Short mmCIF file of C-alpha atoms in Angstrom, two decimals:
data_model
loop_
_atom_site.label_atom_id
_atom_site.label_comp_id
_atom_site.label_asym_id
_atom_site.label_seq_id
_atom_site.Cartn_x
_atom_site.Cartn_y
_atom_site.Cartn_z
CA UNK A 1 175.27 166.61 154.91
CA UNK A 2 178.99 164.60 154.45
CA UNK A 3 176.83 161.75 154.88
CA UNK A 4 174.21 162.44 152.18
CA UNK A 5 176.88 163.25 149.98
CA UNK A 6 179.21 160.62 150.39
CA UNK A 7 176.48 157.14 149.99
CA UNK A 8 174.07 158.92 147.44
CA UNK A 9 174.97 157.61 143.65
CA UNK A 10 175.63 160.45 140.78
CA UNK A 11 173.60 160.75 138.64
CA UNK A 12 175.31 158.57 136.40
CA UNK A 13 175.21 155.62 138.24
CA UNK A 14 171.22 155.92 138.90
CA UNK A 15 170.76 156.13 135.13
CA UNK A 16 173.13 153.37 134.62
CA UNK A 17 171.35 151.46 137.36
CA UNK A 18 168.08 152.24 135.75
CA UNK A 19 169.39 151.41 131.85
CA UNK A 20 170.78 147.73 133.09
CA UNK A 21 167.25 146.72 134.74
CA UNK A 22 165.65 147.60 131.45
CA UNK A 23 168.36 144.85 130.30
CA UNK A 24 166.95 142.45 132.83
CA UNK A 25 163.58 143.14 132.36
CA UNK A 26 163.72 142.57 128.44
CA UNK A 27 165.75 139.34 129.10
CA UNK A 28 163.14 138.49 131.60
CA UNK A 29 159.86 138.72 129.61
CA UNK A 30 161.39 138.02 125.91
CA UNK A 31 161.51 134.04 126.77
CA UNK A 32 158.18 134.34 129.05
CA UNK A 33 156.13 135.30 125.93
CA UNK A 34 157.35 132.03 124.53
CA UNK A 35 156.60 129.51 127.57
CA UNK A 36 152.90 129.36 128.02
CA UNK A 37 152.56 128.73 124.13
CA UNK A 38 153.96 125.70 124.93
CA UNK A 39 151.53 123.20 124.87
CA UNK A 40 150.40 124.64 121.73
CA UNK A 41 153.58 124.03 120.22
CA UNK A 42 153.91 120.49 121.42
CA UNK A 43 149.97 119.94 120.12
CA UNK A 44 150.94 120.93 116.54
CA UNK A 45 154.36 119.23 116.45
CA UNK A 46 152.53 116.23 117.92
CA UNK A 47 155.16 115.12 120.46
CA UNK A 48 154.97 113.41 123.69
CA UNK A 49 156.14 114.15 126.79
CA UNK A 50 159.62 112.09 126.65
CA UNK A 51 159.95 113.96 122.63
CA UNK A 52 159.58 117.23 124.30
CA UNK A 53 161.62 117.11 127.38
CA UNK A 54 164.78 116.58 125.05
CA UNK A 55 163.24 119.71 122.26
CA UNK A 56 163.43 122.44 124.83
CA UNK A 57 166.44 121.18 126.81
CA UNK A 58 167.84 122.62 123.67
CA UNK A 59 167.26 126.15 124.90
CA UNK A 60 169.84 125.32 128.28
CA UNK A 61 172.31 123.49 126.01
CA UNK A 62 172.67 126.73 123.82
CA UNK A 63 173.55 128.03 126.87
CA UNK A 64 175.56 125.71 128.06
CA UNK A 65 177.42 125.97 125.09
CA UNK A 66 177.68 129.50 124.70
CA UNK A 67 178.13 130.66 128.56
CA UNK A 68 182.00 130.66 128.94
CA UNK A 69 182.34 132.44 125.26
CA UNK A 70 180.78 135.69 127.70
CA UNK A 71 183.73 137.46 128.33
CA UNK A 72 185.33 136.94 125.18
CA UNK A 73 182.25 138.89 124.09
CA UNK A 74 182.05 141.37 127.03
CA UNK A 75 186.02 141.91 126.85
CA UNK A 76 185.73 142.95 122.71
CA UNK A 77 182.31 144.78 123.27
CA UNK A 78 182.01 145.67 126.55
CA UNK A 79 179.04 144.30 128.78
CA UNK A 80 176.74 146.53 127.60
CA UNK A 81 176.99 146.22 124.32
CA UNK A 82 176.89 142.21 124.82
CA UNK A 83 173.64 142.27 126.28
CA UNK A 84 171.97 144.60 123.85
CA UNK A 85 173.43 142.45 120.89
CA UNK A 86 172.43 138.82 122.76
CA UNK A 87 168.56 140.40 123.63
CA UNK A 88 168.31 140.89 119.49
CA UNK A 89 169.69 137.32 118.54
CA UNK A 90 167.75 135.54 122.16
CA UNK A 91 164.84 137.69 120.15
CA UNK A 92 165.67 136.51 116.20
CA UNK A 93 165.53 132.75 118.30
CA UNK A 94 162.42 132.62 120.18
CA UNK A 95 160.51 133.58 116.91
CA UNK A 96 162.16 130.81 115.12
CA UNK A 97 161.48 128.45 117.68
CA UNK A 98 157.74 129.52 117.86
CA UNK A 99 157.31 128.97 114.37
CA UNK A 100 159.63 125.93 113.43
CA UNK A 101 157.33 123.64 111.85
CA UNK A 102 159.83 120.22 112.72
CA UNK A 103 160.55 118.90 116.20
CA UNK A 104 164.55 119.20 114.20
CA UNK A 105 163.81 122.92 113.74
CA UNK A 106 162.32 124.08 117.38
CA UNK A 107 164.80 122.28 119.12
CA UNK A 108 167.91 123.79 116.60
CA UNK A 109 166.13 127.44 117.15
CA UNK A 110 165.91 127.00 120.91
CA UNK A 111 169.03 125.59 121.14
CA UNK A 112 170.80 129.12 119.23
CA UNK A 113 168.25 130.97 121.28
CA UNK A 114 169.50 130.09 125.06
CA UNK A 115 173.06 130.56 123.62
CA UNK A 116 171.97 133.97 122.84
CA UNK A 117 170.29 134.11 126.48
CA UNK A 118 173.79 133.23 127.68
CA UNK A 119 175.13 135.66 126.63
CA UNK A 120 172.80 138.29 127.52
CA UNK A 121 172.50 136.57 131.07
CA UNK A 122 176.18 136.94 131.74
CA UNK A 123 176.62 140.44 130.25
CA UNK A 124 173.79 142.40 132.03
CA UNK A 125 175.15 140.61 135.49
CA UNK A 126 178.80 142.22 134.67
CA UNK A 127 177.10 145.41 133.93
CA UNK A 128 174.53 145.18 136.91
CA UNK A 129 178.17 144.37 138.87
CA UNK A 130 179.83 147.65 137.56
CA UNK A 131 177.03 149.78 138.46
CA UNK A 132 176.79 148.18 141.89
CA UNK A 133 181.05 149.05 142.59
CA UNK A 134 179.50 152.25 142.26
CA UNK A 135 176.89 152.39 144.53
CA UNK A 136 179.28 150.95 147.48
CA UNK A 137 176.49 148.42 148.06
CA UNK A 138 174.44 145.49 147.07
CA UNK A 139 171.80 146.20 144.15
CA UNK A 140 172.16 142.73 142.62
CA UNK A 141 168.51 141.21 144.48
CA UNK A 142 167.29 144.04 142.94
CA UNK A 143 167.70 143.31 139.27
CA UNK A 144 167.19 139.83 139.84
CA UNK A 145 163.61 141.23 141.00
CA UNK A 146 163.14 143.28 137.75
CA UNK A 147 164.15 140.07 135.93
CA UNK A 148 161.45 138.41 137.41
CA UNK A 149 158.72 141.22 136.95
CA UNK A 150 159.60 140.53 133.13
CA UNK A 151 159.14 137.44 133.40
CA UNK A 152 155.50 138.23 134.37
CA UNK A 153 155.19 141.00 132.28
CA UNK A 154 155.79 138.43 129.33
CA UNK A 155 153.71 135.56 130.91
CA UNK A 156 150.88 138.25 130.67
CA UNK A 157 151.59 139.27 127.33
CA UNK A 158 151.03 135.56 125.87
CA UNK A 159 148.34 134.99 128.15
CA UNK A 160 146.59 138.06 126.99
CA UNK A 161 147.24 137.23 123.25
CA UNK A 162 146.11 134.48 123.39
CA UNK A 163 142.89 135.29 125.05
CA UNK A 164 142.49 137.71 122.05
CA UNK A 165 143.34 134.95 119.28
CA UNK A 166 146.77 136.24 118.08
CA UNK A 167 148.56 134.06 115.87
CA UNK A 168 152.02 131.94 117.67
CA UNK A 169 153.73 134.32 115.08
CA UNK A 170 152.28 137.98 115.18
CA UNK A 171 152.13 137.52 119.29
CA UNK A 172 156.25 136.60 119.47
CA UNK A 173 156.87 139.16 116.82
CA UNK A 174 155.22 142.09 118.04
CA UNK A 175 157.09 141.17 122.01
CA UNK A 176 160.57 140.92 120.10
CA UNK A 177 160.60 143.97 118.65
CA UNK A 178 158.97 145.93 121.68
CA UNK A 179 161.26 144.41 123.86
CA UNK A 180 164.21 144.53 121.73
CA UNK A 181 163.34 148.42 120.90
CA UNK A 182 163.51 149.18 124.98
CA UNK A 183 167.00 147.54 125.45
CA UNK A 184 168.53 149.65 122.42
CA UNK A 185 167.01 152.63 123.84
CA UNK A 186 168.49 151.42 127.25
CA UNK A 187 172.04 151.37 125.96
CA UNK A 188 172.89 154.96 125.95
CA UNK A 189 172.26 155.44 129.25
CA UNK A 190 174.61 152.49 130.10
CA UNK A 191 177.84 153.15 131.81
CA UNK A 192 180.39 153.54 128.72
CA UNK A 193 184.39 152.07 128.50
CA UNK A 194 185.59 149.12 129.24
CA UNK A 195 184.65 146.44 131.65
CA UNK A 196 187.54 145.98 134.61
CA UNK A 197 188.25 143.48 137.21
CA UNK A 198 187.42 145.57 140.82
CA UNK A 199 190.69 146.64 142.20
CA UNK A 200 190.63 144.72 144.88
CA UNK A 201 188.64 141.98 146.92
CA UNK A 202 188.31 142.99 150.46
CA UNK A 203 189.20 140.89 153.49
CA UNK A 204 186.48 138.57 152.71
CA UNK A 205 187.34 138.03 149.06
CA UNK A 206 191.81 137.96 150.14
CA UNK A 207 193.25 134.60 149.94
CA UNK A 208 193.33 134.28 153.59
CA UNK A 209 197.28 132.39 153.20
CA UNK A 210 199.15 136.16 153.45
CA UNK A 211 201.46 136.50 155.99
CA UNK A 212 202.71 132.32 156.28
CA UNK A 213 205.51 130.63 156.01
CA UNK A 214 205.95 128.40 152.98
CA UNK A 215 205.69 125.40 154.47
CA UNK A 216 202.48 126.38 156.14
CA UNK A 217 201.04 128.08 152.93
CA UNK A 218 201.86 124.87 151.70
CA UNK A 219 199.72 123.10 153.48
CA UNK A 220 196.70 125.30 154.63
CA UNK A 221 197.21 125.86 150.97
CA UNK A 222 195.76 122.89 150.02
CA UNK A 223 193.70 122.49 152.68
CA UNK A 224 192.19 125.67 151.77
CA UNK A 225 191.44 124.76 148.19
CA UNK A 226 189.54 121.08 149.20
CA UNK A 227 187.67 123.41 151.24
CA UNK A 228 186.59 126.10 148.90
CA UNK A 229 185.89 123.18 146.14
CA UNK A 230 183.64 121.40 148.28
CA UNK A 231 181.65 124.97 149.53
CA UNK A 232 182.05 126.09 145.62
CA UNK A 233 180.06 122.61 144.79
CA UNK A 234 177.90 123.15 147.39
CA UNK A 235 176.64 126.54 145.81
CA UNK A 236 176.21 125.25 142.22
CA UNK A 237 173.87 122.17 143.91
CA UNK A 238 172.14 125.42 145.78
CA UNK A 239 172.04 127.57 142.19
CA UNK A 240 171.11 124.49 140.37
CA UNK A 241 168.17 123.49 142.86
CA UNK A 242 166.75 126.99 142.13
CA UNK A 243 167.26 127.40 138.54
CA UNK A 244 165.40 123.51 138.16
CA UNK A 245 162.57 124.49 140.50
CA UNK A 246 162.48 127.68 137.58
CA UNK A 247 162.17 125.48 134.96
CA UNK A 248 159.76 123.05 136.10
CA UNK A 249 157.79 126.07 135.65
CA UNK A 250 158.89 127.68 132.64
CA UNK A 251 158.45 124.08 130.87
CA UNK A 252 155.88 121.95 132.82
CA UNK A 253 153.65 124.24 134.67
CA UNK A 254 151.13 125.39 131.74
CA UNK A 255 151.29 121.22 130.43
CA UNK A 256 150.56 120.29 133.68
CA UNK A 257 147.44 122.43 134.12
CA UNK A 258 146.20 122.20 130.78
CA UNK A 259 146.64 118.42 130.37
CA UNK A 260 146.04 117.09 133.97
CA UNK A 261 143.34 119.98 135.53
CA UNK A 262 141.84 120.74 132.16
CA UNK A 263 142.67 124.58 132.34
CA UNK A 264 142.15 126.26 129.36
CA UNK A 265 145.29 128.21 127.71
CA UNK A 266 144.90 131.54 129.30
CA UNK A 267 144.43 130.08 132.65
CA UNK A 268 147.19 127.40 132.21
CA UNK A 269 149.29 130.04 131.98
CA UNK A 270 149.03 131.24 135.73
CA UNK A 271 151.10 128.59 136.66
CA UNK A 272 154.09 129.85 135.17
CA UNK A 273 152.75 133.77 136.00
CA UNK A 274 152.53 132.61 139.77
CA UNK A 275 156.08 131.30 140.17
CA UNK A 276 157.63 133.94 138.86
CA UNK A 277 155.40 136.53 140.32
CA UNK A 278 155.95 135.44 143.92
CA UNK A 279 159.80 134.71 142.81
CA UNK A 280 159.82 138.64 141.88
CA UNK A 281 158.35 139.26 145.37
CA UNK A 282 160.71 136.90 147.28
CA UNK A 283 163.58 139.14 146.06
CA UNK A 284 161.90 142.45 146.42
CA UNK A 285 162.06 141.61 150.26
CA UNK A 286 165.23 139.38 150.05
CA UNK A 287 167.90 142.19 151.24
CA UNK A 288 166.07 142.92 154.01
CA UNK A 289 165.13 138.95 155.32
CA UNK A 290 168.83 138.32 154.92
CA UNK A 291 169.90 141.27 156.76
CA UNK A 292 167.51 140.02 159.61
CA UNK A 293 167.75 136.16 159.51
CA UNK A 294 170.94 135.49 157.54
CA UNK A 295 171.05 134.02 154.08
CA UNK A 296 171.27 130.74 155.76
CA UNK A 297 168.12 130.76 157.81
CA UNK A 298 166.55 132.23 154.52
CA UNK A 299 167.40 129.83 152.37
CA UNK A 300 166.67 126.67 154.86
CA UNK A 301 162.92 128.48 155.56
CA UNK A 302 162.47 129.16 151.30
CA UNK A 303 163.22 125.13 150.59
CA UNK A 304 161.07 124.45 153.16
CA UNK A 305 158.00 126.28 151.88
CA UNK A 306 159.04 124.87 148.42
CA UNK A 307 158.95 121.18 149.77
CA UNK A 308 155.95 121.61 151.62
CA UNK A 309 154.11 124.06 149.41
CA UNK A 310 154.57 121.83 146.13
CA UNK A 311 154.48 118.86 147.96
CA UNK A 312 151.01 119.35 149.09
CA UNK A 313 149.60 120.63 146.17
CA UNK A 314 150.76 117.54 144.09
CA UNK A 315 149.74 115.08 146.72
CA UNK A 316 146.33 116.79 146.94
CA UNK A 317 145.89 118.36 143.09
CA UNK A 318 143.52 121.49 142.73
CA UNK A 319 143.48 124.19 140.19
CA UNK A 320 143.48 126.72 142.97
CA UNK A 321 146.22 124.38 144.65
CA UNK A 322 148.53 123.51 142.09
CA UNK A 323 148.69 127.22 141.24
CA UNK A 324 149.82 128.30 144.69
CA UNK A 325 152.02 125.66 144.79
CA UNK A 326 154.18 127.10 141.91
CA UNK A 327 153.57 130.30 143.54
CA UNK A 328 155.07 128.73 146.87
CA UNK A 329 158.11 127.07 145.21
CA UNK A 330 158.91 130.58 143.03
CA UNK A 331 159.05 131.98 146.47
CA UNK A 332 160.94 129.90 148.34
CA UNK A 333 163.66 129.69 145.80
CA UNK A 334 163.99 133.35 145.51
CA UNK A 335 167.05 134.27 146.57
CA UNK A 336 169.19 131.31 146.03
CA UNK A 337 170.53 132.53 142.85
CA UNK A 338 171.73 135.64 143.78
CA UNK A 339 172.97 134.12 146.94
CA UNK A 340 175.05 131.85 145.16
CA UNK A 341 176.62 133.93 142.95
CA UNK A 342 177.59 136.59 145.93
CA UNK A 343 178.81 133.98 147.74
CA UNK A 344 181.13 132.02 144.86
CA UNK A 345 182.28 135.83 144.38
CA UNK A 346 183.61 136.10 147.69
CA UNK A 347 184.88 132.81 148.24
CA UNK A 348 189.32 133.18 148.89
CA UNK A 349 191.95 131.40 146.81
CA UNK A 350 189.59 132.39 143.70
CA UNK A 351 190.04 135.26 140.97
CA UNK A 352 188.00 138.01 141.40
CA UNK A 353 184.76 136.77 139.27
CA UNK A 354 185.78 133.20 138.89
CA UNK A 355 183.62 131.79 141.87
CA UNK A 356 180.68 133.40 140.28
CA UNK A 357 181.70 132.48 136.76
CA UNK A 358 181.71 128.67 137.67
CA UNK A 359 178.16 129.15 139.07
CA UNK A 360 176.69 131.15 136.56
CA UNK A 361 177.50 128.29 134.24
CA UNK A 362 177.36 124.85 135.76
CA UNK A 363 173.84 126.07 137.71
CA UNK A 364 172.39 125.70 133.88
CA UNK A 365 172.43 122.00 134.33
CA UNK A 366 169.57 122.62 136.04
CA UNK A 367 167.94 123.87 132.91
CA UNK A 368 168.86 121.69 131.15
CA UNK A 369 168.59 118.37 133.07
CA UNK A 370 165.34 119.45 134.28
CA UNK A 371 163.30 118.54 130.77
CA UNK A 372 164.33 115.05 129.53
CA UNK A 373 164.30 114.14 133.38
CA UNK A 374 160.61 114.97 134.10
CA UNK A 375 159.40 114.15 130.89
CA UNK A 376 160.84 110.63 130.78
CA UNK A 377 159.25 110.22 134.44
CA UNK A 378 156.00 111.86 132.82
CA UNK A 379 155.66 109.21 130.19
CA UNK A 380 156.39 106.67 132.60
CA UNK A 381 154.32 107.25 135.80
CA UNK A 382 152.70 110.98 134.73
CA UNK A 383 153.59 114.36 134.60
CA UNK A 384 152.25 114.79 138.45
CA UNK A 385 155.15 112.59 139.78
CA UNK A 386 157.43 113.74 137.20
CA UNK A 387 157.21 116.90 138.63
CA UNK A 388 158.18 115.76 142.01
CA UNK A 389 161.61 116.91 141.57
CA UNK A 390 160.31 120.57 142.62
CA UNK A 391 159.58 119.50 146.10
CA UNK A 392 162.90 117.75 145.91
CA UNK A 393 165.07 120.74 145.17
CA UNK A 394 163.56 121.80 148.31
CA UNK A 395 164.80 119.23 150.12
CA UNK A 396 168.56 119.38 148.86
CA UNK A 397 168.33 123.40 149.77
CA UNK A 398 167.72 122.65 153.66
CA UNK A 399 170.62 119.72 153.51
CA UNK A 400 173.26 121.95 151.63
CA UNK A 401 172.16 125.51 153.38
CA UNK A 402 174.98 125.31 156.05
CA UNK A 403 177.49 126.28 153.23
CA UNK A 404 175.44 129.84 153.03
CA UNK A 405 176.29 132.29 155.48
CA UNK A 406 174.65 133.02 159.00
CA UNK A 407 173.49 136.01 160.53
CA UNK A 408 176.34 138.90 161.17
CA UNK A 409 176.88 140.24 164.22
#
């Protein structure tokens, strides 16, 4: 009965847990209503491939832009708060965006969008973070997973308006103000007060120099800090590898279907519905494969099946294929993200939340190197080669893995 009492979260802290994946799930499936009209957006701008790579790298360069400006925002609102107000304006953006009628225009309302994204991104982790202090034990994977069943939820929703002929316009409004209406309702049961440092880092998270001399704190000092530079660069390559294999389907997957299988618009759509949708269920099982194998062994076997999986179904291109391809690569980079960010948390000689500031904002580049890259290879040599940076994203996960941790025990 001490037991029971002692691990099982108040009340509180369920409904908080509860209110914050309503946060990620409306940050999850506000964009994902966007992506699959896509190629409808590039048709009536009339843009190639090269033109279009640089318009929506404008939605990672918002963010970019905005992502350290967080916790100025999180420190005057609280996190909370910050999310609720960035899922409006991220909202307010991607209806622009859909109905800019300039290249200019799409690219400036994308661009104020992801800064809004940012924002929201950054806040609902430092919430999801508070609520997890509470439960004495990892939930992050978790949200992450809700994220991602938003993100189908809102690849659905566009597929599904646009198999019933809903204007660009009445499809993005009616998703911004259903999913803007859930977070606001979400905020209440939020946890309230201010947003605080945790008290104290553990043996992991310590500096590991306590208890030296000076001269030897001197110079395990600096050994110490080449060390945890070169693992801390080592986990943005690993964060960044995962967030570009996410946006080679967020921007290319539905292009790639449509315009090089012939798929009509609904159907092009899976692409994007597949990655995500086997992403969601990579993390749904991610606790417990890391628990068993070791985030290491995880992450070596997930860029595997994302080299492989990808790999084959551009060398050999199918509808059927291609499809479980993205499905494969969503998967394999499931839990690099999260893994990342846990481990930058806990690396020593850091701040607490420093490690996993860095990453949370330098793994954008992925984002936003991702578009102009593949679209300048598509105009070059095609949009099938272009996207052979999925595959290698794999690769560099296997190479860089070691950095992750093994198995305990």
């Amino acid at each position: 009965m001490t037991v029971d009492t002692e691990t099982r979260p108040l009340p509180s802290a369920r409904h908080a847990r509860a209110a914050v994946a309503v946060l990620f799930f409306t940050n999850g499936a506000l964009f994902a209503n966007l992506l699959p009209r896509y190629p409808q957006i590039k048709e009536d701008l009339a843009i190639g491939n090269g033109a279009y790579g640089l318009a929506v790298a404008a939605f990672p360069a918002g963010a970019i832009t905005a992502g350290l400006a967080a916790g100025l925002l999180i420190r005057r609102l609280g996190s909370a708060r910050a999310a609720v107000l960035g899922t409006l304006l991220t909202g307010a953006g991607i209806l622009a965006a859909g109905l800019a009628p300039s290249v200019a225009l799409f690219a400036t309302a994308l661009f104020l969008a992801g800064a809004m994204d940012a924002l929201t991104d950054v806040a609902q982790n430092a919430h999801g973070l508070r609520v997890q202090r509470l439960y004495g034990r990892s939930i992050l994977n978790s949200l992450h997973a809700v994220w991602s069943i938003g993100a189908v939820t809102g690849g659905l929703m566009a597929a599904g308006a646009m198999a019933l002929g809903l204007s660009l316009g009445v499809h993005l409004a009616v998703s911004a103000v259903v999913l803007v209406a859930a977070a606001v309702a979400a905020l209440r049961f939020c946890l309230p007060g201010p947003d605080n440092e945790p008290e104290g880092v553990g043996p992991e998270g310590s500096g590991g120099l306590e208890g030296t001399g000076p001269e030897q704190r001197g110079t395990e000092g600096a050994r110490g800090a080449s060390r945890v530079g070169s693992v801390l660069a080592a986990l943005v390559l690993i964060a960044t590898a995962g967030t570009l294999v996410e946006d080679a389907g967020n921007s290319w997957a539905a292009l790639y279907l449509s315009d090089e299988l012939h798929a009509s618009a609904p159907l092009a759509a899976w692409g994007f519905i597949a990655l995500v949708g086997a992403q969601f269920i990579g993390r749904a099982i991610g606790d417990r494969l890391v628990d068993r194998f070791g985030q290491r062994a995880v992450a070596r076997a997930g860029g595997l099946i994302t080299a492989a999986g990808m790999g084959l179904a551009l060398a050999v291109p199918t509808l059927p294929g291609t499809v479980l391809g993205f499905a494969l690569a969503g998967f394999g980079v499931a839990t690099l993200v999260p893994a990342a960010m846990h481990e930058a948390d806990a690396l020593p000689g850091l701040k607490p939340g420093s490690g996993l500031t860095i990453v949370s904002w330098l793994m954008r580049l992925g984002f936003l190197l991702s578009p102009p890259v593949v679209g300048r290879v598509a105009d070059a040599a095609g949009l099938r080669t272009g996207l052979l940076v999925i595959p290698a994203a794999g690769v560099l996960v296997v190479v860089l893995a070691g950095v992750l941790r093994a198995r305990r025990g």
